[in-house]
PDB file of C-alpha atoms in Angstrom:
ATOM      1  CA  MET A   1     187.201 -40.173 119.054  1.00 61.00           C
ATOM      2  CA  GLY A   2     186.490 -37.335 116.617  1.00 86.00           C
ATOM      3  CA  LEU A   3     184.030 -34.543 117.338  1.00 92.00           C
ATOM      4  CA  VAL A   4     181.242 -36.020 115.193  1.00 92.00           C
ATOM      5  CA  ASN A   5     181.465 -39.310 117.091  1.00 91.00           C
ATOM      6  CA  GLU A   6     181.549 -37.463 120.417  1.00 94.00           C
ATOM      7  CA  ILE A   7     178.350 -35.675 119.441  1.00 95.00           C
ATOM      8  CA  ARG A   8     176.643 -38.958 118.507  1.00 95.00           C
ATOM      9  CA  ALA A   9     177.721 -40.533 121.791  1.00 95.00           C
ATOM     10  CA  TYR A  10     176.288 -37.569 123.697  1.00 96.00           C
ATOM     11  CA  VAL A  11     173.028 -37.624 121.729  1.00 96.00           C
ATOM     12  CA  PHE A  12     172.621 -41.344 122.327  1.00 96.00           C
ATOM     13  CA  GLU A  13     172.968 -40.993 126.105  1.00 95.00           C
ATOM     14  CA  LYS A  14     170.988 -37.748 126.362  1.00 95.00           C
ATOM     15  CA  TYR A  15     168.186 -38.328 123.847  1.00 95.00           C
ATOM     16  CA  ILE A  16     168.046 -41.695 122.048  1.00 95.00           C
ATOM     17  CA  LYS A  17     168.374 -44.144 124.951  1.00 93.00           C
ATOM     18  CA  PRO A  18     166.098 -42.229 127.365  1.00 92.00           C
ATOM     19  CA  ALA A  19     163.382 -41.947 124.700  1.00 90.00           C
ATOM     20  CA  PHE A  20     163.600 -45.668 123.920  1.00 89.00           C
ATOM     21  CA  ASP A  21     163.599 -46.620 127.618  1.00 87.00           C
ATOM     22  CA  LYS A  22     160.426 -44.579 128.147  1.00 85.00           C
ATOM     23  CA  GLY A  23     158.712 -46.335 125.234  1.00 82.00           C
ATOM     24  CA  GLU A  24     158.470 -43.155 123.190  1.00 82.00           C
ATOM     25  CA  ALA A  25     157.448 -43.535 119.544  1.00 81.00           C
ATOM     26  CA  PHE A  26     159.966 -40.989 118.341  1.00 88.00           C
ATOM     27  CA  VAL A  27     162.431 -38.385 119.536  1.00 91.00           C
ATOM     28  CA  THR A  28     163.092 -35.012 117.921  1.00 93.00           C
ATOM     29  CA  ILE A  29     166.517 -33.441 118.416  1.00 95.00           C
ATOM     30  CA  ARG A  30     167.354 -29.803 117.710  1.00 95.00           C
ATOM     31  CA  ALA A  31     170.919 -29.093 116.593  1.00 95.00           C
ATOM     32  CA  GLY A  32     171.101 -25.831 118.545  1.00 95.00           C
ATOM     33  CA  ASP A  33     170.167 -27.569 121.797  1.00 96.00           C
ATOM     34  CA  VAL A  34     172.920 -30.166 121.405  1.00 96.00           C
ATOM     35  CA  HIS A  35     175.435 -27.471 120.467  1.00 96.00           C
ATOM     36  CA  LYS A  36     174.596 -25.455 123.596  1.00 96.00           C
ATOM     37  CA  GLU A  37     174.452 -28.425 125.981  1.00 95.00           C
ATOM     38  CA  MET A  38     177.879 -29.678 124.875  1.00 95.00           C
ATOM     39  CA  GLY A  39     179.408 -26.209 125.228  1.00 95.00           C
ATOM     40  CA  LEU A  40     180.543 -26.114 121.612  1.00 94.00           C
ATOM     41  CA  ARG A  41     181.504 -22.951 119.743  1.00 93.00           C
ATOM     42  CA  ASN A  42     180.775 -22.459 116.043  1.00 93.00           C
ATOM     43  CA  ARG A  43     180.371 -26.201 115.470  1.00 94.00           C
ATOM     44  CA  ILE A  44     176.761 -26.330 114.254  1.00 94.00           C
ATOM     45  CA  PRO A  45     177.817 -27.959 110.927  1.00 93.00           C
ATOM     46  CA  ALA A  46     179.469 -30.778 112.891  1.00 94.00           C
ATOM     47  CA  VAL A  47     176.309 -31.285 114.953  1.00 94.00           C
ATOM     48  CA  CYS A  48     174.148 -31.411 111.820  1.00 92.00           C
ATOM     49  CA  THR A  49     176.556 -33.854 110.196  1.00 91.00           C
ATOM     50  CA  ALA A  50     176.491 -36.037 113.309  1.00 92.00           C
ATOM     51  CA  LEU A  51     172.700 -36.129 113.355  1.00 93.00           C
ATOM     52  CA  GLY A  52     171.815 -36.182 109.670  1.00 87.00           C
ATOM     53  CA  ALA A  53     174.139 -38.789 108.171  1.00 81.00           C
ATOM     54  CA  ASN A  54     173.257 -42.461 107.679  1.00 82.00           C
ATOM     55  CA  LYS A  55     176.096 -43.330 110.045  1.00 87.00           C
ATOM     56  CA  ALA A  56     174.060 -41.766 112.859  1.00 89.00           C
ATOM     57  CA  MET A  57     171.329 -44.386 112.390  1.00 90.00           C
ATOM     58  CA  GLU A  58     173.937 -47.150 112.260  1.00 89.00           C
ATOM     59  CA  TYR A  59     175.625 -45.856 115.406  1.00 92.00           C
ATOM     60  CA  PHE A  60     172.419 -45.482 117.449  1.00 93.00           C
ATOM     61  CA  SER A  61     171.115 -48.879 116.293  1.00 91.00           C
ATOM     62  CA  GLU A  62     174.391 -50.601 117.167  1.00 91.00           C
ATOM     63  CA  ARG A  63     174.443 -49.028 120.640  1.00 91.00           C
ATOM     64  CA  LEU A  64     170.928 -50.299 121.366  1.00 91.00           C
ATOM     65  CA  ARG A  65     171.755 -53.773 120.043  1.00 88.00           C
ATOM     66  CA  LYS A  66     174.770 -53.954 122.338  1.00 88.00           C
ATOM     67  CA  LEU A  67     172.318 -53.394 125.187  1.00 87.00           C
ATOM     68  CA  GLY A  68     170.320 -56.406 124.004  1.00 85.00           C
ATOM     69  CA  HIS A  69     167.580 -54.642 122.025  1.00 85.00           C
ATOM     70  CA  LYS A  70     166.757 -55.861 118.508  1.00 84.00           C
ATOM     71  CA  ILE A  71     166.049 -52.334 117.301  1.00 87.00           C
ATOM     72  CA  THR A  72     166.849 -50.251 114.246  1.00 88.00           C
ATOM     73  CA  VAL A  73     166.855 -46.486 114.743  1.00 90.00           C
ATOM     74  CA  ILE A  74     165.417 -44.696 111.711  1.00 89.00           C
ATOM     75  CA  LEU A  75     165.891 -41.041 110.762  1.00 87.00           C
ATOM     76  CA  ASP A  76     162.259 -40.424 109.841  1.00 84.00           C
ATOM     77  CA  SER A  77     162.490 -36.751 108.957  1.00 84.00           C
ATOM     78  CA  SER A  78     164.735 -33.707 109.114  1.00 85.00           C
ATOM     79  CA  GLU A  79     163.904 -30.031 108.894  1.00 87.00           C
ATOM     80  CA  THR A  80     166.931 -27.917 108.014  1.00 85.00           C
ATOM     81  CA  PRO A  81     167.682 -24.495 106.534  1.00 83.00           C
ATOM     82  CA  PRO A  82     168.442 -24.391 102.775  1.00 80.00           C
ATOM     83  CA  SER A  83     172.165 -24.743 103.524  1.00 79.00           C
ATOM     84  CA  GLY A  84     171.528 -27.984 105.405  1.00 79.00           C
ATOM     85  CA  TYR A  85     173.098 -26.550 108.556  1.00 88.00           C
ATOM     86  CA  GLY A  86     171.712 -24.325 111.286  1.00 91.00           C
ATOM     87  CA  ALA A  87     170.838 -24.170 114.976  1.00 94.00           C
ATOM     88  CA  SER A  88     167.164 -24.562 114.051  1.00 92.00           C
ATOM     89  CA  ALA A  89     167.767 -27.874 112.235  1.00 92.00           C
ATOM     90  CA  GLN A  90     165.642 -30.680 113.700  1.00 93.00           C
ATOM     91  CA  TYR A  91     165.997 -34.431 113.291  1.00 92.00           C
ATOM     92  CA  THR A  92     163.269 -36.918 114.206  1.00 92.00           C
ATOM     93  CA  TYR A  93     164.210 -40.541 114.883  1.00 92.00           C
ATOM     94  CA  THR A  94     161.862 -43.503 115.300  1.00 90.00           C
ATOM     95  CA  PHE A  95     162.464 -47.000 116.688  1.00 88.00           C
ATOM     96  CA  GLU A  96     161.738 -50.107 114.636  1.00 84.00           C
ATOM     97  CA  HIS A  97     161.923 -53.722 115.809  1.00 76.00           C
ATOM     98  CA  ASP A  98     164.120 -55.977 113.689  1.00 66.00           C
ATOM     99  CA  GLN A  99     161.599 -58.309 112.080  1.00 57.00           C
ATOM    100  CA  GLU A 100     162.362 -61.965 112.798  1.00 50.00           C
ATOM    101  CA  GLN A 101     160.162 -64.961 112.213  1.00 41.00           C
ATOM    102  CA  SER A 102     159.390 -66.591 115.555  1.00 42.00           C
ATOM    103  CA  ASN A 103     156.492 -67.838 117.637  1.00 45.00           C
ATOM    104  CA  GLU A 104     155.954 -64.226 118.664  1.00 48.00           C
ATOM    105  CA  TYR A 105     154.113 -63.676 115.381  1.00 45.00           C
ATOM    106  CA  PHE A 106     150.722 -64.861 114.208  1.00 48.00           C
ATOM    107  CA  SER A 107     150.517 -67.144 111.182  1.00 45.00           C
ATOM    108  CA  ASN A 108     150.631 -65.016 108.022  1.00 45.00           C
ATOM    109  CA  GLU A 109     148.140 -67.222 106.229  1.00 43.00           C
ATOM    110  CA  GLU A 110     145.530 -67.190 108.984  1.00 46.00           C
ATOM    111  CA  TYR A 111     145.519 -63.434 109.626  1.00 50.00           C
ATOM    112  CA  GLU A 112     146.559 -61.970 106.302  1.00 72.00           C
ATOM    113  CA  VAL A 113     144.585 -58.953 105.120  1.00 84.00           C
ATOM    114  CA  THR A 114     146.285 -57.104 102.292  1.00 87.00           C
ATOM    115  CA  GLU A 115     146.503 -53.345 101.953  1.00 89.00           C
ATOM    116  CA  ASP A 116     144.406 -53.436  98.765  1.00 90.00           C
ATOM    117  CA  GLU A 117     141.707 -55.454 100.521  1.00 92.00           C
ATOM    118  CA  ALA A 118     141.697 -53.047 103.457  1.00 93.00           C
ATOM    119  CA  ARG A 119     141.371 -50.056 101.145  1.00 94.00           C
ATOM    120  CA  LYS A 120     138.463 -51.675  99.264  1.00 94.00           C
ATOM    121  CA  LEU A 121     136.682 -52.709 102.461  1.00 95.00           C
ATOM    122  CA  MET A 122     137.040 -49.273 104.065  1.00 95.00           C
ATOM    123  CA  SER A 123     135.895 -47.564 100.860  1.00 96.00           C
ATOM    124  CA  GLU A 124     132.720 -49.653 100.994  1.00 95.00           C
ATOM    125  CA  TYR A 125     132.322 -49.097 104.741  1.00 95.00           C
ATOM    126  CA  LEU A 126     132.607 -45.299 104.432  1.00 94.00           C
ATOM    127  CA  SER A 127     130.852 -45.147 101.033  1.00 95.00           C
ATOM    128  CA  ILE A 128     133.778 -43.015  99.851  1.00 96.00           C
ATOM    129  CA  GLU A 129     136.508 -44.121  97.449  1.00 96.00           C
ATOM    130  CA  LEU A 130     139.901 -44.278  99.155  1.00 96.00           C
ATOM    131  CA  TYR A 131     143.265 -44.442  97.433  1.00 95.00           C
ATOM    132  CA  LYS A 132     146.976 -44.377  98.230  1.00 92.00           C
ATOM    133  CA  ALA A 133     148.579 -40.940  97.949  1.00 92.00           C
ATOM    134  CA  ARG A 134     151.652 -38.913  98.860  1.00 91.00           C
ATOM    135  CA  LEU A 135     150.682 -35.757 100.744  1.00 92.00           C
ATOM    136  CA  ASN A 136     152.753 -32.638 101.254  1.00 91.00           C
ATOM    137  CA  ILE A 137     153.703 -31.912 104.868  1.00 90.00           C
ATOM    138  CA  ARG A 138     155.948 -28.871 105.162  1.00 86.00           C
ATOM    139  CA  GLY A 139     157.564 -29.517 101.803  1.00 87.00           C
ATOM    140  CA  LYS A 140     158.126 -33.232 102.432  1.00 85.00           C
ATOM    141  CA  TYR A 141     155.845 -35.859 100.906  1.00 87.00           C
ATOM    142  CA  LYS A 142     154.563 -38.719 103.052  1.00 88.00           C
ATOM    143  CA  GLU A 143     152.642 -41.688 101.682  1.00 90.00           C
ATOM    144  CA  PHE A 144     149.332 -42.717 103.246  1.00 92.00           C
ATOM    145  CA  ASP A 145     147.344 -45.840 102.368  1.00 93.00           C
ATOM    146  CA  LEU A 146     143.824 -44.435 102.809  1.00 95.00           C
ATOM    147  CA  VAL A 147     143.195 -41.010 101.299  1.00 96.00           C
ATOM    148  CA  ASN A 148     140.409 -38.974  99.761  1.00 96.00           C
ATOM    149  CA  GLU A 149     141.496 -35.345  99.520  1.00 95.00           C
ATOM    150  CA  LYS A 150     138.109 -34.087  98.316  1.00 95.00           C
ATOM    151  CA  HIS A 151     136.386 -35.475 101.403  1.00 96.00           C
ATOM    152  CA  GLY A 152     139.297 -34.659 103.716  1.00 96.00           C
ATOM    153  CA  ILE A 153     140.091 -38.236 104.730  1.00 97.00           C
ATOM    154  CA  VAL A 154     143.596 -39.441 105.559  1.00 96.00           C
ATOM    155  CA  GLY A 155     144.636 -42.704 107.147  1.00 94.00           C
ATOM    156  CA  ASP A 156     146.962 -45.656 107.116  1.00 94.00           C
ATOM    157  CA  PHE A 157     146.686 -49.443 107.226  1.00 93.00           C
ATOM    158  CA  LYS A 158     148.719 -51.499 109.700  1.00 90.00           C
ATOM    159  CA  ASN A 159     148.867 -55.297 109.618  1.00 86.00           C
ATOM    160  CA  LEU A 160     150.508 -56.083 112.961  1.00 80.00           C
ATOM    161  CA  LYS A 161     151.141 -59.696 113.890  1.00 71.00           C
ATOM    162  CA  PHE A 162     153.453 -59.396 116.897  1.00 61.00           C
ATOM    163  CA  LYS A 163     152.046 -61.133 119.999  1.00 56.00           C
ATOM    164  CA  GLY A 164     154.466 -59.907 122.678  1.00 52.00           C
ATOM    165  CA  GLN A 165     155.134 -56.462 124.126  1.00 51.00           C
ATOM    166  CA  ALA A 166     154.400 -54.558 120.929  1.00 55.00           C
ATOM    167  CA  SER A 167     156.057 -51.264 121.865  1.00 61.00           C
ATOM    168  CA  ALA A 168     157.655 -50.831 118.435  1.00 63.00           C
ATOM    169  CA  GLU A 169     154.383 -51.737 116.708  1.00 67.00           C
ATOM    170  CA  MET A 170     152.605 -49.051 118.736  1.00 74.00           C
ATOM    171  CA  SER A 171     155.407 -46.611 117.980  1.00 74.00           C
ATOM    172  CA  ASN A 172     154.754 -47.117 114.289  1.00 76.00           C
ATOM    173  CA  ILE A 173     151.080 -46.242 114.763  1.00 85.00           C
ATOM    174  CA  VAL A 174     151.990 -43.178 116.836  1.00 84.00           C
ATOM    175  CA  GLU A 175     154.314 -42.027 114.060  1.00 84.00           C
ATOM    176  CA  TYR A 176     151.452 -41.946 111.546  1.00 88.00           C
ATOM    177  CA  VAL A 177     149.052 -40.303 113.992  1.00 89.00           C
ATOM    178  CA  TRP A 178     151.701 -37.626 114.491  1.00 89.00           C
ATOM    179  CA  LEU A 179     152.110 -37.211 110.719  1.00 91.00           C
ATOM    180  CA  MET A 180     148.358 -36.806 110.276  1.00 92.00           C
ATOM    181  CA  GLU A 181     148.327 -34.116 112.974  1.00 91.00           C
ATOM    182  CA  LYS A 182     151.195 -32.345 111.185  1.00 91.00           C
ATOM    183  CA  LEU A 183     149.265 -32.573 107.906  1.00 93.00           C
ATOM    184  CA  GLU A 184     146.269 -30.922 109.545  1.00 92.00           C
ATOM    185  CA  HIS A 185     148.388 -28.082 110.928  1.00 91.00           C
ATOM    186  CA  TYR A 186     150.249 -27.579 107.640  1.00 92.00           C
ATOM    187  CA  THR A 187     147.168 -27.550 105.399  1.00 93.00           C
ATOM    188  CA  LYS A 188     145.127 -25.536 107.922  1.00 93.00           C
ATOM    189  CA  LYS A 189     142.097 -27.715 107.282  1.00 93.00           C
ATOM    190  CA  LYS A 190     140.262 -30.399 109.213  1.00 94.00           C
ATOM    191  CA  TRP A 191     140.910 -34.002 108.158  1.00 96.00           C
ATOM    192  CA  ARG A 192     139.069 -37.157 109.151  1.00 95.00           C
ATOM    193  CA  LYS A 193     141.977 -39.202 110.508  1.00 96.00           C
ATOM    194  CA  ILE A 194     141.796 -42.993 110.604  1.00 97.00           C
ATOM    195  CA  ILE A 195     143.962 -45.992 111.427  1.00 95.00           C
ATOM    196  CA  VAL A 196     142.846 -49.359 110.059  1.00 95.00           C
ATOM    197  CA  GLY A 197     144.384 -52.472 111.552  1.00 92.00           C
ATOM    198  CA  ALA A 198     144.583 -56.198 110.936  1.00 90.00           C
ATOM    199  CA  GLY A 199     146.462 -59.096 112.525  1.00 86.00           C
ATOM    200  CA  ASN A 200     146.571 -58.830 116.312  1.00 84.00           C
ATOM    201  CA  LYS A 201     143.448 -56.988 117.469  1.00 87.00           C
ATOM    202  CA  GLU A 202     144.791 -56.730 121.013  1.00 86.00           C
ATOM    203  CA  THR A 203     147.620 -54.435 119.887  1.00 85.00           C
ATOM    204  CA  PHE A 204     145.154 -51.877 118.518  1.00 90.00           C
ATOM    205  CA  GLU A 205     142.919 -52.122 121.595  1.00 89.00           C
ATOM    206  CA  LYS A 206     145.892 -51.557 123.895  1.00 86.00           C
ATOM    207  CA  PHE A 207     147.060 -48.663 121.737  1.00 87.00           C
ATOM    208  CA  ALA A 208     143.633 -46.990 121.911  1.00 89.00           C
ATOM    209  CA  LYS A 209     143.535 -47.376 125.688  1.00 88.00           C
ATOM    210  CA  LYS A 210     147.123 -46.300 126.336  1.00 84.00           C
ATOM    211  CA  TYR A 211     147.120 -43.198 124.138  1.00 85.00           C
ATOM    212  CA  ASP A 212     143.438 -42.224 124.363  1.00 86.00           C
ATOM    213  CA  PRO A 213     143.986 -38.783 126.011  1.00 86.00           C
ATOM    214  CA  TRP A 214     146.218 -37.706 123.108  1.00 86.00           C
ATOM    215  CA  LEU A 215     144.334 -39.181 120.147  1.00 89.00           C
ATOM    216  CA  ASN A 216     141.669 -36.466 119.906  1.00 88.00           C
ATOM    217  CA  ASP A 217     139.312 -37.337 117.020  1.00 93.00           C
ATOM    218  CA  LEU A 218     141.334 -40.248 115.592  1.00 94.00           C
ATOM    219  CA  GLU A 219     139.203 -43.198 114.460  1.00 96.00           C
ATOM    220  CA  ILE A 220     140.573 -46.746 114.798  1.00 95.00           C
ATOM    221  CA  TYR A 221     139.117 -49.707 112.911  1.00 96.00           C
ATOM    222  CA  PHE A 222     140.057 -53.385 112.843  1.00 94.00           C
ATOM    223  CA  ILE A 223     139.499 -55.852 109.993  1.00 93.00           C
ATOM    224  CA  THR A 224     139.017 -59.458 111.082  1.00 90.00           C
ATOM    225  CA  SER A 225     140.303 -62.473 109.145  1.00 83.00           C
ATOM    226  CA  ASN A 226     136.826 -62.900 107.611  1.00 85.00           C
ATOM    227  CA  HIS A 227     136.865 -59.234 106.496  1.00 89.00           C
ATOM    228  CA  LYS A 228     134.440 -57.879 109.086  1.00 90.00           C
ATOM    229  CA  ILE A 229     135.138 -54.274 110.148  1.00 92.00           C
ATOM    230  CA  LEU A 230     135.076 -53.467 113.868  1.00 93.00           C
ATOM    231  CA  LYS A 231     135.308 -49.928 115.220  1.00 93.00           C
ATOM    232  CA  ILE A 232     137.682 -49.771 118.192  1.00 93.00           C
ATOM    233  CA  ARG A 233     137.604 -46.012 118.696  1.00 91.00           C
TER     234      ARG A 233
END
């Protein structure tokens, strides 16, 4: 096993698997921490290569699948020095369920609310025009479904149909809440942060209850199949 593979194996056991087992939405790994913990000397480029390449996602995903989890590990973001290598380099991974059609999902036809419909309905509800936009967060652009920069509104639409233990679905919501918090810190201005859901209302209710202490001023809305808007939080 080469050094890069050794580093990935270590990171999986030390960071990826424990974060997944705890139901975390994401895990952020700092190259310098891994370098120090493994007792390496002058091998920061190897650590960054191990963490930043597409093969890292493939490796972590395959390891989880071998444990019986239908999960894809996604490298959501990386913050590196201009050279691409450095002890301060950070890599954030998220966990995404492999989407399979089964009786664990609601009927698409019965519960379908499109993104465009959600945007129109929320625009009417708030009496403010919302649009899709890519916003700058520390030099990286992230797309949000529900934006009005003039009025300081940012949000995203989630149509979640999974009926079982929706840990990955909740992780996806947490990811966007985290991004909105980062946007607020980066722009140094207050944003009205919203999540708008459709599909399985129970998932959004459980999310609001589970993460309530950490959600601060986040607003959560749900759109029913007959296009009625309910405020969950």
